[in-house]
GROMACS .gro file of C-alpha atoms in nm:
model
  479
    1MET     CA    1   0.270  -0.280  -2.039
    2VAL     CA    2   0.282  -0.157  -1.687
    3PHE     CA    3   0.109   0.154  -1.552
    4SER     CA    4   0.440   0.295  -1.430
    5SER     CA    5   0.612   0.267  -1.781
    6ALA     CA    6   0.693   0.568  -2.019
    7VAL     CA    7   0.493   0.421  -2.291
    8PHE     CA    8   0.184   0.399  -2.078
    9LEU     CA    9   0.221   0.732  -1.895
   10PHE     CA   10   0.304   0.949  -2.199
   11VAL     CA   11   0.149   0.758  -2.495
   12PHE     CA   12  -0.115   0.505  -2.430
   13LEU     CA   13  -0.313   0.675  -2.147
   14PRO     CA   14  -0.303   1.029  -2.287
   15VAL     CA   15  -0.408   0.913  -2.635
   16VAL     CA   16  -0.688   0.695  -2.524
   17TYR     CA   17  -0.829   0.968  -2.284
   18LEU     CA   18  -0.811   1.235  -2.561
   19LEU     CA   19  -0.978   1.016  -2.813
   20TYR     CA   20  -1.231   0.913  -2.531
   21ARG     CA   21  -1.325   1.276  -2.470
   22LEU     CA   22  -1.355   1.357  -2.844
   23ILE     CA   23  -1.591   1.074  -2.926
   24PRO     CA   24  -1.954   1.197  -2.847
   25MET     CA   25  -2.163   0.889  -2.830
   26ARG     CA   26  -2.162   0.638  -2.530
   27THR     CA   27  -2.144   0.318  -2.767
   28GLY     CA   28  -1.847   0.483  -2.924
   29LYS     CA   29  -1.672   0.563  -2.595
   30ASN     CA   30  -1.731   0.200  -2.484
   31LEU     CA   31  -1.605   0.044  -2.814
   32LEU     CA   32  -1.291   0.265  -2.777
   33LEU     CA   33  -1.218   0.146  -2.434
   34ALA     CA   34  -1.279  -0.219  -2.515
   35LEU     CA   35  -1.039  -0.200  -2.822
   36SER     CA   36  -0.792  -0.003  -2.620
   37SER     CA   37  -0.797  -0.274  -2.351
   38ILE     CA   38  -0.742  -0.538  -2.598
   39LEU     CA   39  -0.440  -0.348  -2.731
   40PHE     CA   40  -0.326  -0.300  -2.382
   41TYR     CA   41  -0.334  -0.670  -2.320
   42ALA     CA   42  -0.163  -0.763  -2.646
   43PHE     CA   43   0.120  -0.532  -2.581
   44GLY     CA   44   0.426  -0.760  -2.520
   45GLN     CA   45   0.213  -1.079  -2.540
   46LEU     CA   46   0.016  -1.086  -2.870
   47GLN     CA   47   0.014  -1.463  -2.851
   48TYR     CA   48  -0.231  -1.472  -2.570
   49VAL     CA   49  -0.498  -1.253  -2.712
   50PRO     CA   50  -0.690  -1.549  -2.862
   51LEU     CA   51  -0.691  -1.716  -2.512
   52PHE     CA   52  -0.812  -1.391  -2.342
   53LEU     CA   53  -1.076  -1.344  -2.597
   54GLY     CA   54  -1.175  -1.710  -2.587
   55SER     CA   55  -1.228  -1.667  -2.213
   56ILE     CA   56  -1.470  -1.373  -2.263
   57LEU     CA   57  -1.655  -1.554  -2.541
   58LEU     CA   58  -1.704  -1.868  -2.314
   59ASN     CA   59  -1.855  -1.661  -2.038
   60TYR     CA   60  -2.062  -1.453  -2.290
   61PHE     CA   61  -2.221  -1.750  -2.444
   62SER     CA   62  -2.263  -1.909  -2.093
   63GLY     CA   63  -2.439  -1.593  -1.992
   64LEU     CA   64  -2.671  -1.619  -2.305
   65LEU     CA   65  -2.763  -1.973  -2.237
   66LEU     CA   66  -2.846  -1.891  -1.871
   67ILE     CA   67  -3.056  -1.613  -1.974
   68ARG     CA   68  -3.252  -1.815  -2.232
   69ALA     CA   69  -3.282  -2.152  -2.030
   70ASP     CA   70  -3.621  -2.216  -1.917
   71LYS     CA   71  -3.574  -2.517  -1.699
   72PRO     CA   72  -3.368  -2.526  -1.367
   73SER     CA   73  -3.195  -2.856  -1.469
   74ARG     CA   74  -3.074  -2.693  -1.776
   75ARG     CA   75  -2.947  -2.377  -1.605
   76LYS     CA   76  -2.767  -2.587  -1.350
   77LEU     CA   77  -2.591  -2.786  -1.628
   78PHE     CA   78  -2.488  -2.476  -1.819
   79LEU     CA   79  -2.350  -2.336  -1.500
   80ALA     CA   80  -2.157  -2.631  -1.413
   81ILE     CA   81  -1.998  -2.672  -1.763
   82SER     CA   82  -1.905  -2.297  -1.760
   83VAL     CA   83  -1.736  -2.309  -1.419
   84ILE     CA   84  -1.563  -2.628  -1.500
   85LEU     CA   85  -1.427  -2.481  -1.830
   86ASN     CA   86  -1.313  -2.160  -1.663
   87ILE     CA   87  -1.138  -2.350  -1.392
   88ALA     CA   88  -0.981  -2.587  -1.644
   89LEU     CA   89  -0.851  -2.274  -1.846
   90LEU     CA   90  -0.688  -2.163  -1.534
   91CYS     CA   91  -0.543  -2.491  -1.435
   92VAL     CA   92  -0.412  -2.569  -1.772
   93PHE     CA   93  -0.210  -2.244  -1.800
   94LYS     CA   94  -0.136  -2.201  -1.419
   95TYR     CA   95  -0.092  -2.545  -1.262
   96THR     CA   96  -0.009  -2.812  -1.537
   97ASP     CA   97   0.371  -2.806  -1.485
   98PHE     CA   98   0.331  -2.791  -1.116
   99ILE     CA   99   0.108  -3.102  -1.116
  100ILE     CA  100   0.351  -3.281  -1.336
  101THR     CA  101   0.645  -3.188  -1.118
  102GLU     CA  102   0.461  -3.321  -0.802
  103LEU     CA  103   0.352  -3.635  -0.978
  104ASN     CA  104   0.716  -3.699  -1.077
  105ARG     CA  105   0.835  -3.642  -0.726
  106GLY     CA  106   0.566  -3.851  -0.551
  107PHE     CA  107   0.569  -4.146  -0.783
  108SER     CA  108   0.924  -4.136  -0.910
  109LEU     CA  109   0.806  -4.071  -1.268
  110SER     CA  110   0.973  -3.873  -1.554
  111LEU     CA  111   0.670  -3.713  -1.713
  112PRO     CA  112   0.782  -3.429  -1.949
  113LYS     CA  113   0.665  -3.078  -1.865
  114SER     CA  114   0.406  -2.912  -2.089
  115GLY     CA  115   0.617  -2.615  -2.184
  116LEU     CA  116   0.319  -2.391  -2.147
  117ASP     CA  117   0.391  -2.025  -2.018
  118LEU     CA  118   0.151  -1.861  -1.779
  119PRO     CA  119   0.004  -1.553  -1.950
  120ALA     CA  120   0.196  -1.265  -1.802
  121ILE     CA  121  -0.099  -1.044  -1.758
  122GLY     CA  122  -0.353  -1.160  -1.466
  123ILE     CA  123  -0.527  -1.471  -1.591
  124SER     CA  124  -0.652  -1.535  -1.236
  125PHE     CA  125  -0.822  -1.183  -1.235
  126PHE     CA  126  -1.014  -1.208  -1.565
  127THR     CA  127  -1.109  -1.568  -1.513
  128PHE     CA  128  -1.268  -1.494  -1.171
  129GLN     CA  129  -1.440  -1.175  -1.321
  130GLY     CA  130  -1.582  -1.388  -1.591
  131MET     CA  131  -1.702  -1.669  -1.345
  132SER     CA  132  -1.852  -1.408  -1.113
  133TYR     CA  133  -2.068  -1.278  -1.419
  134VAL     CA  134  -2.168  -1.637  -1.498
  135ILE     CA  135  -2.257  -1.724  -1.145
  136ASP     CA  136  -2.462  -1.401  -1.098
  137THR     CA  137  -2.650  -1.455  -1.416
  138TYR     CA  138  -2.738  -1.795  -1.298
  139ARG     CA  139  -2.865  -1.651  -0.974
  140ASP     CA  140  -3.055  -1.352  -1.159
  141PRO     CA  141  -3.088  -1.406  -1.541
  142LYS     CA  142  -3.220  -1.053  -1.554
  143GLY     CA  143  -2.885  -0.928  -1.439
  144GLY     CA  144  -2.696  -1.066  -1.742
  145THR     CA  145  -2.658  -0.895  -2.076
  146LYS     CA  146  -2.699  -0.998  -2.449
  147ASN     CA  147  -2.465  -0.726  -2.564
  148PHE     CA  148  -2.126  -0.862  -2.633
  149LEU     CA  149  -1.955  -0.521  -2.623
  150LYS     CA  150  -2.074  -0.454  -2.267
  151LEU     CA  151  -1.935  -0.784  -2.127
  152LEU     CA  152  -1.615  -0.729  -2.337
  153LEU     CA  153  -1.569  -0.394  -2.168
  154TYR     CA  154  -1.665  -0.519  -1.834
  155ILE     CA  155  -1.397  -0.802  -1.843
  156SER     CA  156  -1.123  -0.639  -2.039
  157PHE     CA  157  -1.139  -0.270  -1.921
  158PHE     CA  158  -0.761  -0.207  -1.887
  159PRO     CA  159  -0.727  -0.023  -1.547
  160GLN     CA  160  -0.847  -0.333  -1.359
  161LEU     CA  161  -0.752  -0.605  -1.615
  162ILE     CA  162  -0.417  -0.726  -1.495
  163ALA     CA  163  -0.438  -0.692  -1.117
  164GLY     CA  164  -0.783  -0.603  -1.021
  165PRO     CA  165  -0.989  -0.495  -0.822
  166ILE     CA  166  -1.214  -0.788  -0.914
  167VAL     CA  167  -1.537  -0.602  -1.027
  168LYS     CA  168  -1.876  -0.760  -1.035
  169TYR     CA  169  -2.093  -0.689  -1.347
  170HIS     CA  170  -2.404  -0.574  -1.156
  171ASP     CA  171  -2.185  -0.309  -0.983
  172ILE     CA  172  -2.085  -0.137  -1.300
  173ALA     CA  173  -2.367  -0.237  -1.546
  174GLU     CA  174  -2.552   0.087  -1.501
  175GLN     CA  175  -2.228   0.264  -1.535
  176ILE     CA  176  -2.162   0.117  -1.872
  177ASP     CA  177  -2.480   0.264  -2.011
  178ASN     CA  178  -2.493   0.576  -1.804
  179ARG     CA  179  -2.187   0.768  -1.659
  180THR     CA  180  -2.068   1.114  -1.653
  181GLU     CA  181  -1.730   1.238  -1.680
  182THR     CA  182  -1.696   1.585  -1.502
  183LEU     CA  183  -1.394   1.796  -1.462
  184GLU     CA  184  -1.400   1.746  -1.077
  185GLU     CA  185  -1.414   1.356  -1.126
  186THR     CA  186  -1.123   1.380  -1.379
  187VAL     CA  187  -0.900   1.581  -1.138
  188LEU     CA  188  -0.985   1.355  -0.846
  189GLY     CA  189  -0.892   1.063  -1.078
  190ILE     CA  190  -0.570   1.211  -1.175
  191GLN     CA  191  -0.471   1.278  -0.821
  192ARG     CA  192  -0.582   0.930  -0.725
  193PHE     CA  193  -0.361   0.786  -1.002
  194ILE     CA  194  -0.075   0.992  -0.880
  195LYS     CA  195  -0.107   0.884  -0.535
  196GLY     CA  196  -0.091   0.511  -0.648
  197LEU     CA  197   0.204   0.598  -0.887
  198ALA     CA  198   0.394   0.741  -0.597
  199LYS     CA  199   0.322   0.440  -0.378
  200LYS     CA  200   0.452   0.206  -0.640
  201VAL     CA  201   0.758   0.405  -0.782
  202LEU     CA  202   0.880   0.594  -0.482
  203ILE     CA  203   0.806   0.346  -0.198
  204ALA     CA  204   0.739  -0.012  -0.333
  205ASN     CA  205   1.039  -0.006  -0.561
  206ALA     CA  206   1.274   0.140  -0.297
  207VAL     CA  207   1.185  -0.121  -0.036
  208GLY     CA  208   1.136  -0.405  -0.292
  209TYR     CA  209   1.495  -0.360  -0.415
  210ILE     CA  210   1.612  -0.419  -0.046
  211ALA     CA  211   1.377  -0.729  -0.014
  212ASP     CA  212   1.513  -0.874  -0.326
  213ARG     CA  213   1.871  -0.854  -0.215
  214VAL     CA  214   1.790  -1.028   0.095
  215PHE     CA  215   1.572  -1.322  -0.065
  216ASN     CA  216   1.777  -1.353  -0.374
  217VAL     CA  217   2.146  -1.282  -0.272
  218CYS     CA  218   2.187  -1.290   0.115
  219LEU     CA  219   1.992  -1.608   0.196
  220PRO     CA  220   2.100  -1.816  -0.094
  221GLY     CA  221   2.468  -1.689  -0.044
  222GLY     CA  222   2.488  -1.811   0.295
  223ILE     CA  223   2.451  -1.462   0.469
  224HIS     CA  224   2.235  -1.526   0.773
  225ASP     CA  225   2.263  -1.191   0.969
  226TRP     CA  226   1.955  -1.154   1.176
  227ARG     CA  227   1.930  -0.782   1.103
  228LEU     CA  228   1.938  -0.849   0.720
  229MET     CA  229   1.674  -1.119   0.769
  230TRP     CA  230   1.446  -0.886   0.965
  231LEU     CA  231   1.505  -0.611   0.710
  232GLY     CA  232   1.406  -0.831   0.416
  233GLY     CA  233   1.093  -0.952   0.588
  234ILE     CA  234   0.983  -0.589   0.668
  235CYS     CA  235   1.074  -0.465   0.329
  236TYR     CA  236   0.881  -0.728   0.140
  237THR     CA  237   0.576  -0.684   0.361
  238LEU     CA  238   0.576  -0.311   0.288
  239GLN     CA  239   0.649  -0.376  -0.085
  240ILE     CA  240   0.363  -0.605  -0.147
  241TYR     CA  241   0.118  -0.356   0.019
  242TYR     CA  242   0.253  -0.044  -0.149
  243ASP     CA  243   0.285  -0.214  -0.484
  244PHE     CA  244  -0.062  -0.373  -0.486
  245SER     CA  245  -0.249  -0.086  -0.307
  246GLY     CA  246  -0.060   0.153  -0.551
  247TYR     CA  247  -0.186  -0.037  -0.846
  248SER     CA  248  -0.542  -0.042  -0.705
  249ASP     CA  249  -0.514   0.346  -0.644
  250MET     CA  250  -0.424   0.378  -1.016
  251ALA     CA  251  -0.699   0.154  -1.137
  252ILE     CA  252  -0.961   0.346  -0.918
  253GLY     CA  253  -0.817   0.678  -1.027
  254MET     CA  254  -0.830   0.594  -1.408
  255GLY     CA  255  -1.180   0.460  -1.350
  256HIS     CA  256  -1.286   0.810  -1.233
  257MET     CA  257  -1.131   0.956  -1.541
  258PHE     CA  258  -1.340   0.748  -1.754
  259GLY     CA  259  -1.669   0.790  -1.536
  260PHE     CA  260  -1.654   0.458  -1.358
  261GLN     CA  261  -1.663   0.422  -0.966
  262PHE     CA  262  -1.472   0.123  -0.839
  263ARG     CA  263  -1.489   0.000  -0.491
  264GLU     CA  264  -1.193   0.035  -0.258
  265ASN     CA  265  -0.956  -0.260  -0.244
  266PHE     CA  266  -0.740  -0.184   0.041
  267LEU     CA  267  -0.840  -0.004   0.375
  268HIS     CA  268  -0.512   0.026   0.566
  269PRO     CA  269  -0.478  -0.343   0.643
  270TYR     CA  270  -0.167  -0.299   0.851
  271GLY     CA  271  -0.356  -0.125   1.116
  272ALA     CA  272  -0.579  -0.435   1.180
  273ALA     CA  273  -0.592  -0.585   1.523
  274SER     CA  274  -0.657  -0.937   1.426
  275LEU     CA  275  -0.619  -1.152   1.100
  276LYS     CA  276  -1.001  -1.157   1.059
  277GLU     CA  277  -1.003  -0.781   1.045
  278PHE     CA  278  -0.689  -0.773   0.819
  279TRP     CA  279  -0.886  -0.972   0.562
  280ARG     CA  280  -1.161  -0.723   0.573
  281ARG     CA  281  -0.909  -0.448   0.472
  282TRP     CA  282  -0.665  -0.656   0.249
  283HIS     CA  283  -0.750  -0.718  -0.123
  284ILE     CA  284  -1.115  -0.670  -0.036
  285SER     CA  285  -1.240  -0.758  -0.394
  286LEU     CA  286  -1.073  -1.111  -0.377
  287SER     CA  287  -1.179  -1.191  -0.017
  288SER     CA  288  -1.528  -1.072  -0.107
  289TRP     CA  289  -1.522  -1.310  -0.423
  290PHE     CA  290  -1.429  -1.610  -0.213
  291LYS     CA  291  -1.680  -1.539   0.070
  292GLU     CA  292  -1.960  -1.496  -0.173
  293TYR     CA  293  -1.894  -1.773  -0.426
  294LEU     CA  294  -1.719  -2.032  -0.215
  295TYR     CA  295  -1.749  -1.977   0.166
  296ILE     CA  296  -2.116  -1.898   0.180
  297PRO     CA  297  -2.212  -2.185  -0.078
  298LEU     CA  298  -2.002  -2.415   0.143
  299GLY     CA  299  -2.229  -2.329   0.424
  300GLY     CA  300  -2.037  -2.044   0.581
  301ASN     CA  301  -2.076  -2.047   0.973
  302ARG     CA  302  -2.420  -2.188   0.967
  303LYS     CA  303  -2.327  -2.551   1.031
  304GLY     CA  304  -2.153  -2.553   1.355
  305LYS     CA  305  -1.796  -2.459   1.463
  306VAL     CA  306  -1.622  -2.772   1.307
  307ARG     CA  307  -1.775  -2.713   0.963
  308THR     CA  308  -1.700  -2.349   0.994
  309VAL     CA  309  -1.332  -2.413   1.050
  310LEU     CA  310  -1.331  -2.649   0.761
  311ASN     CA  311  -1.507  -2.430   0.530
  312LYS     CA  312  -1.266  -2.142   0.626
  313LEU     CA  313  -0.953  -2.361   0.567
  314ILE     CA  314  -1.091  -2.462   0.223
  315VAL     CA  315  -1.141  -2.094   0.132
  316PHE     CA  316  -0.799  -2.003   0.244
  317PHE     CA  317  -0.637  -2.317   0.068
  318ALA     CA  318  -0.818  -2.175  -0.263
  319THR     CA  319  -0.680  -1.827  -0.177
  320GLY     CA  320  -0.331  -1.958  -0.154
  321ILE     CA  321  -0.337  -2.168  -0.464
  322TRP     CA  322  -0.492  -1.887  -0.656
  323HIS     CA  323  -0.182  -1.688  -0.612
  324GLY     CA  324   0.037  -1.942  -0.789
  325ALA     CA  325   0.150  -2.293  -0.843
  326ASN     CA  326   0.399  -2.328  -0.541
  327TRP     CA  327   0.362  -2.481  -0.199
  328THR     CA  328   0.475  -2.154  -0.042
  329PHE     CA  329   0.133  -2.002  -0.140
  330VAL     CA  330  -0.053  -2.286  -0.003
  331PHE     CA  331   0.136  -2.269   0.333
  332TRP     CA  332   0.070  -1.885   0.339
  333GLY     CA  333  -0.315  -1.943   0.280
  334MET     CA  334  -0.344  -2.222   0.519
  335GLY     CA  335  -0.154  -2.022   0.781
  336HIS     CA  336  -0.392  -1.736   0.756
  337GLY     CA  337  -0.690  -1.985   0.777
  338LEU     CA  338  -0.559  -2.161   1.076
  339LEU     CA  339  -0.483  -1.832   1.274
  340SER     CA  340  -0.814  -1.686   1.169
  341SER     CA  341  -0.998  -2.002   1.283
  342LEU     CA  342  -0.812  -1.996   1.620
  343GLU     CA  343  -0.926  -1.635   1.651
  344ASP     CA  344  -1.294  -1.733   1.590
  345LEU     CA  345  -1.261  -2.023   1.858
  346GLY     CA  346  -1.115  -1.789   2.112
  347VAL     CA  347  -0.790  -1.966   2.141
  348ILE     CA  348  -0.628  -1.647   2.020
  349PRO     CA  349  -0.814  -1.398   2.216
  350ALA     CA  350  -0.808  -1.103   1.962
  351LYS     CA  351  -1.154  -0.971   2.049
  352LYS     CA  352  -1.074  -0.963   2.417
  353LEU     CA  353  -0.757  -0.784   2.354
  354GLU     CA  354  -0.923  -0.510   2.162
  355LYS     CA  355  -1.130  -0.403   2.478
  356SER     CA  356  -0.818  -0.221   2.637
  357LYS     CA  357  -0.561   0.014   2.497
  358LEU     CA  358  -0.273  -0.204   2.592
  359GLY     CA  359  -0.446  -0.517   2.461
  360ARG     CA  360  -0.520  -0.349   2.124
  361ILE     CA  361  -0.140  -0.268   2.100
  362VAL     CA  362  -0.055  -0.646   2.180
  363ALA     CA  363  -0.330  -0.751   1.920
  364LYS     CA  364  -0.185  -0.521   1.645
  365THR     CA  365   0.165  -0.630   1.714
  366TYR     CA  366   0.058  -1.006   1.694
  367THR     CA  367  -0.134  -0.940   1.368
  368LEU     CA  368   0.158  -0.748   1.200
  369LEU     CA  369   0.411  -1.019   1.316
  370ALA     CA  370   0.185  -1.293   1.188
  371VAL     CA  371   0.120  -1.116   0.847
  372MET     CA  372   0.496  -1.047   0.808
  373LEU     CA  373   0.626  -1.411   0.888
  374LEU     CA  374   0.360  -1.554   0.656
  375PHE     CA  375   0.453  -1.311   0.374
  376VAL     CA  376   0.813  -1.431   0.426
  377ILE     CA  377   0.696  -1.786   0.338
  378PHE     CA  378   0.476  -1.608   0.054
  379ARG     CA  379   0.792  -1.462  -0.097
  380ALA     CA  380   1.040  -1.735  -0.061
  381ASN     CA  381   1.116  -1.983  -0.341
  382THR     CA  382   1.042  -2.285  -0.110
  383ILE     CA  383   0.878  -2.334   0.225
  384ALA     CA  384   1.211  -2.455   0.352
  385ASP     CA  385   1.390  -2.119   0.240
  386GLY     CA  386   1.107  -1.915   0.412
  387LEU     CA  387   1.130  -2.121   0.737
  388SER     CA  388   1.524  -2.071   0.723
  389LEU     CA  389   1.481  -1.699   0.691
  390ILE     CA  390   1.237  -1.687   0.987
  391ARG     CA  391   1.489  -1.903   1.181
  392TYR     CA  392   1.768  -1.658   1.106
  393MET     CA  393   1.549  -1.375   1.217
  394PHE     CA  394   1.586  -1.512   1.568
  395VAL     CA  395   1.915  -1.704   1.590
  396GLY     CA  396   2.121  -1.536   1.296
  397ARG     CA  397   2.466  -1.383   1.370
  398ALA     CA  398   2.593  -1.047   1.267
  399ASP     CA  399   2.944  -1.035   1.101
  400VAL     CA  400   3.171  -0.765   0.946
  401TYR     CA  401   3.050  -0.834   0.591
  402SER     CA  402   2.694  -0.840   0.684
  403SER     CA  403   2.744  -0.505   0.847
  404TYR     CA  404   2.898  -0.366   0.544
  405LEU     CA  405   2.612  -0.494   0.318
  406LEU     CA  406   2.346  -0.359   0.562
  407GLN     CA  407   2.506  -0.018   0.543
  408SER     CA  408   2.521  -0.034   0.153
  409LEU     CA  409   2.149  -0.117   0.149
  410LEU     CA  410   2.029   0.136   0.401
  411SER     CA  411   2.140   0.454   0.219
  412PRO     CA  412   2.012   0.787   0.329
  413ALA     CA  413   1.729   0.780   0.056
  414ALA     CA  414   1.649   0.419   0.140
  415ILE     CA  415   1.607   0.499   0.514
  416LEU     CA  416   1.388   0.795   0.425
  417PHE     CA  417   1.143   0.588   0.207
  418LEU     CA  418   1.156   0.303   0.454
  419VAL     CA  419   1.052   0.537   0.742
  420LEU     CA  420   0.776   0.685   0.510
  421ALA     CA  421   0.651   0.348   0.421
  422VAL     CA  422   0.630   0.237   0.786
  423LEU     CA  423   0.462   0.553   0.894
  424PHE     CA  424   0.198   0.555   0.622
  425ALA     CA  425   0.128   0.182   0.619
  426GLY     CA  426  -0.104   0.172   0.929
  427ASN     CA  427  -0.386   0.389   1.044
  428LEU     CA  428  -0.184   0.717   1.030
  429PRO     CA  429  -0.343   0.828   0.696
  430VAL     CA  430  -0.699   0.776   0.837
  431LYS     CA  431  -0.606   0.984   1.147
  432LEU     CA  432  -0.468   1.258   0.924
  433ARG     CA  433  -0.774   1.254   0.700
  434ASN     CA  434  -0.998   1.286   0.992
  435CYS     CA  435  -0.825   1.578   1.140
  436LEU     CA  436  -0.827   1.750   0.801
  437GLU     CA  437  -1.205   1.688   0.769
  438LYS     CA  438  -1.265   1.838   1.102
  439SER     CA  439  -1.073   2.147   0.995
  440ALA     CA  440  -1.217   2.430   0.789
  441PHE     CA  441  -0.900   2.435   0.591
  442VAL     CA  442  -1.004   2.137   0.384
  443THR     CA  443  -1.297   2.338   0.216
  444THR     CA  444  -1.085   2.640   0.109
  445GLY     CA  445  -0.917   2.710  -0.215
  446THR     CA  446  -0.583   2.717  -0.046
  447TYR     CA  447  -0.622   2.346   0.042
  448ARG     CA  448  -0.725   2.243  -0.317
  449LEU     CA  449  -0.420   2.448  -0.446
  450PHE     CA  450  -0.194   2.275  -0.200
  451SER     CA  451  -0.337   1.932  -0.291
  452LEU     CA  452  -0.275   2.000  -0.666
  453LEU     CA  453   0.075   2.118  -0.598
  454LEU     CA  454   0.150   1.802  -0.398
  455SER     CA  455   0.018   1.592  -0.664
  456LEU     CA  456   0.235   1.771  -0.929
  457MET     CA  457   0.546   1.730  -0.710
  458LEU     CA  458   0.475   1.369  -0.651
  459TYR     CA  459   0.434   1.313  -1.020
  460THR     CA  460   0.764   1.493  -1.105
  461LEU     CA  461   0.959   1.274  -0.852
  462CYS     CA  462   0.805   0.972  -1.005
  463VAL     CA  463   0.902   1.080  -1.360
  464MET     CA  464   1.257   1.152  -1.254
  465ASP     CA  465   1.281   0.818  -1.067
  466LEU     CA  466   1.134   0.631  -1.386
  467ALA     CA  467   1.397   0.825  -1.602
  468ARG     CA  468   1.667   0.655  -1.411
  469GLY     CA  469   1.546   0.311  -1.505
  470GLY     CA  470   1.614   0.018  -1.284
  471PHE     CA  471   1.391  -0.187  -1.054
  472ASN     CA  472   1.028  -0.153  -1.149
  473PRO     CA  473   0.825  -0.480  -1.129
  474PHE     CA  474   0.459  -0.526  -1.042
  475ILE     CA  475   0.424  -0.826  -0.793
  476TYR     CA  476   0.071  -0.917  -0.879
  477PHE     CA  477   0.110  -0.930  -1.248
  478GLN     CA  478   0.235  -1.285  -1.212
  479PHE     CA  479  -0.107  -1.384  -1.073
   0.00000   0.00000   0.00000
């Protein structure tokens, strides 16, 4: 079940929210949300519910053992076993066939594949969330819980279950017990949800259709027009941002509706002036997870420049492979790690460039280009395909058929959404918000009415677009 589907928008979410408001007791509300989340997960993949619940039980009992253990040696043992089992669970369902394929290729073997299917709904997300709970409980046993319902709700809560943001237990533990659902919070939540829905349906789907045509039709079909290659790279870079940030907006919005406050997951990353800054703005919950639970335990930047670079490359390797069992993801992660390390060492003078207006323009251009080219590798089926597309960006040749195809892809509506996507992908929304906050208009009833009408208009456009059917995937569901 996806957020931008009719069954979710018109049945699941309204029914759950109505029942939630009718139930008086906090425990009853939490139970409803937990059961609804299991139903949400089971929709379309009932066979993986035991796996999902088994993962939660594993981390619940691991937490209990850590809370009750009185010896440091036992606590370390329980932590190690839990982390190993979590990672093993992830590896079996996500990397088994990849490892078998590479063994067959490297040693000329003919081992049969496992036939295991990756659970369609984000196993990487709920596994990492469970691991963060266990590690935090090891660090501070008082921060854990003996109440299974609380942990069940924390890991399974449907707004952030399939694509994040990754939430830490200590960030919402108090909210599970004590939270308020006001009319103002509900309205803000609905508006935030609609904002995310519009990002997904109106922009991500539009540019994503073009990107898929280039990656799945043009490149494999021998069409190597440089214009189409650039269009495909730009459109995918925009698609993955609006798709994922739109999902995060919807998750945060629904959190408000049910009284939860989730941290921001995207802060206009395409306005960054370095890759280091990009990762402070992109998928913040994941980058924070790796920083806290991998980078800092490895030693962070406390053990010299060489060790810092090595630690950073390890983290970005893990970030890449976390996204999927393909060398394209590893290349993407290592590319970010290498460029980020070169920035730290001063080889790429990102910090110096930021000191002048012209330099900042150069830094932003470099960052956007690096992000886009690495996303081309990320999107491609193989590293060779990605490198070919990048090569054709610079040496590809235009022909009559390519011109016809380009014209068919760039319809007036597609051009409109492409322009809007480019305009709002950077720092423009921040500048507009700052201008509004300085104006007295933002505190007036007229502004509130305008905001509500704009949300209603966007929602209507989304429903109309969804009614037509067609291209409507969520990129990060595969992770």
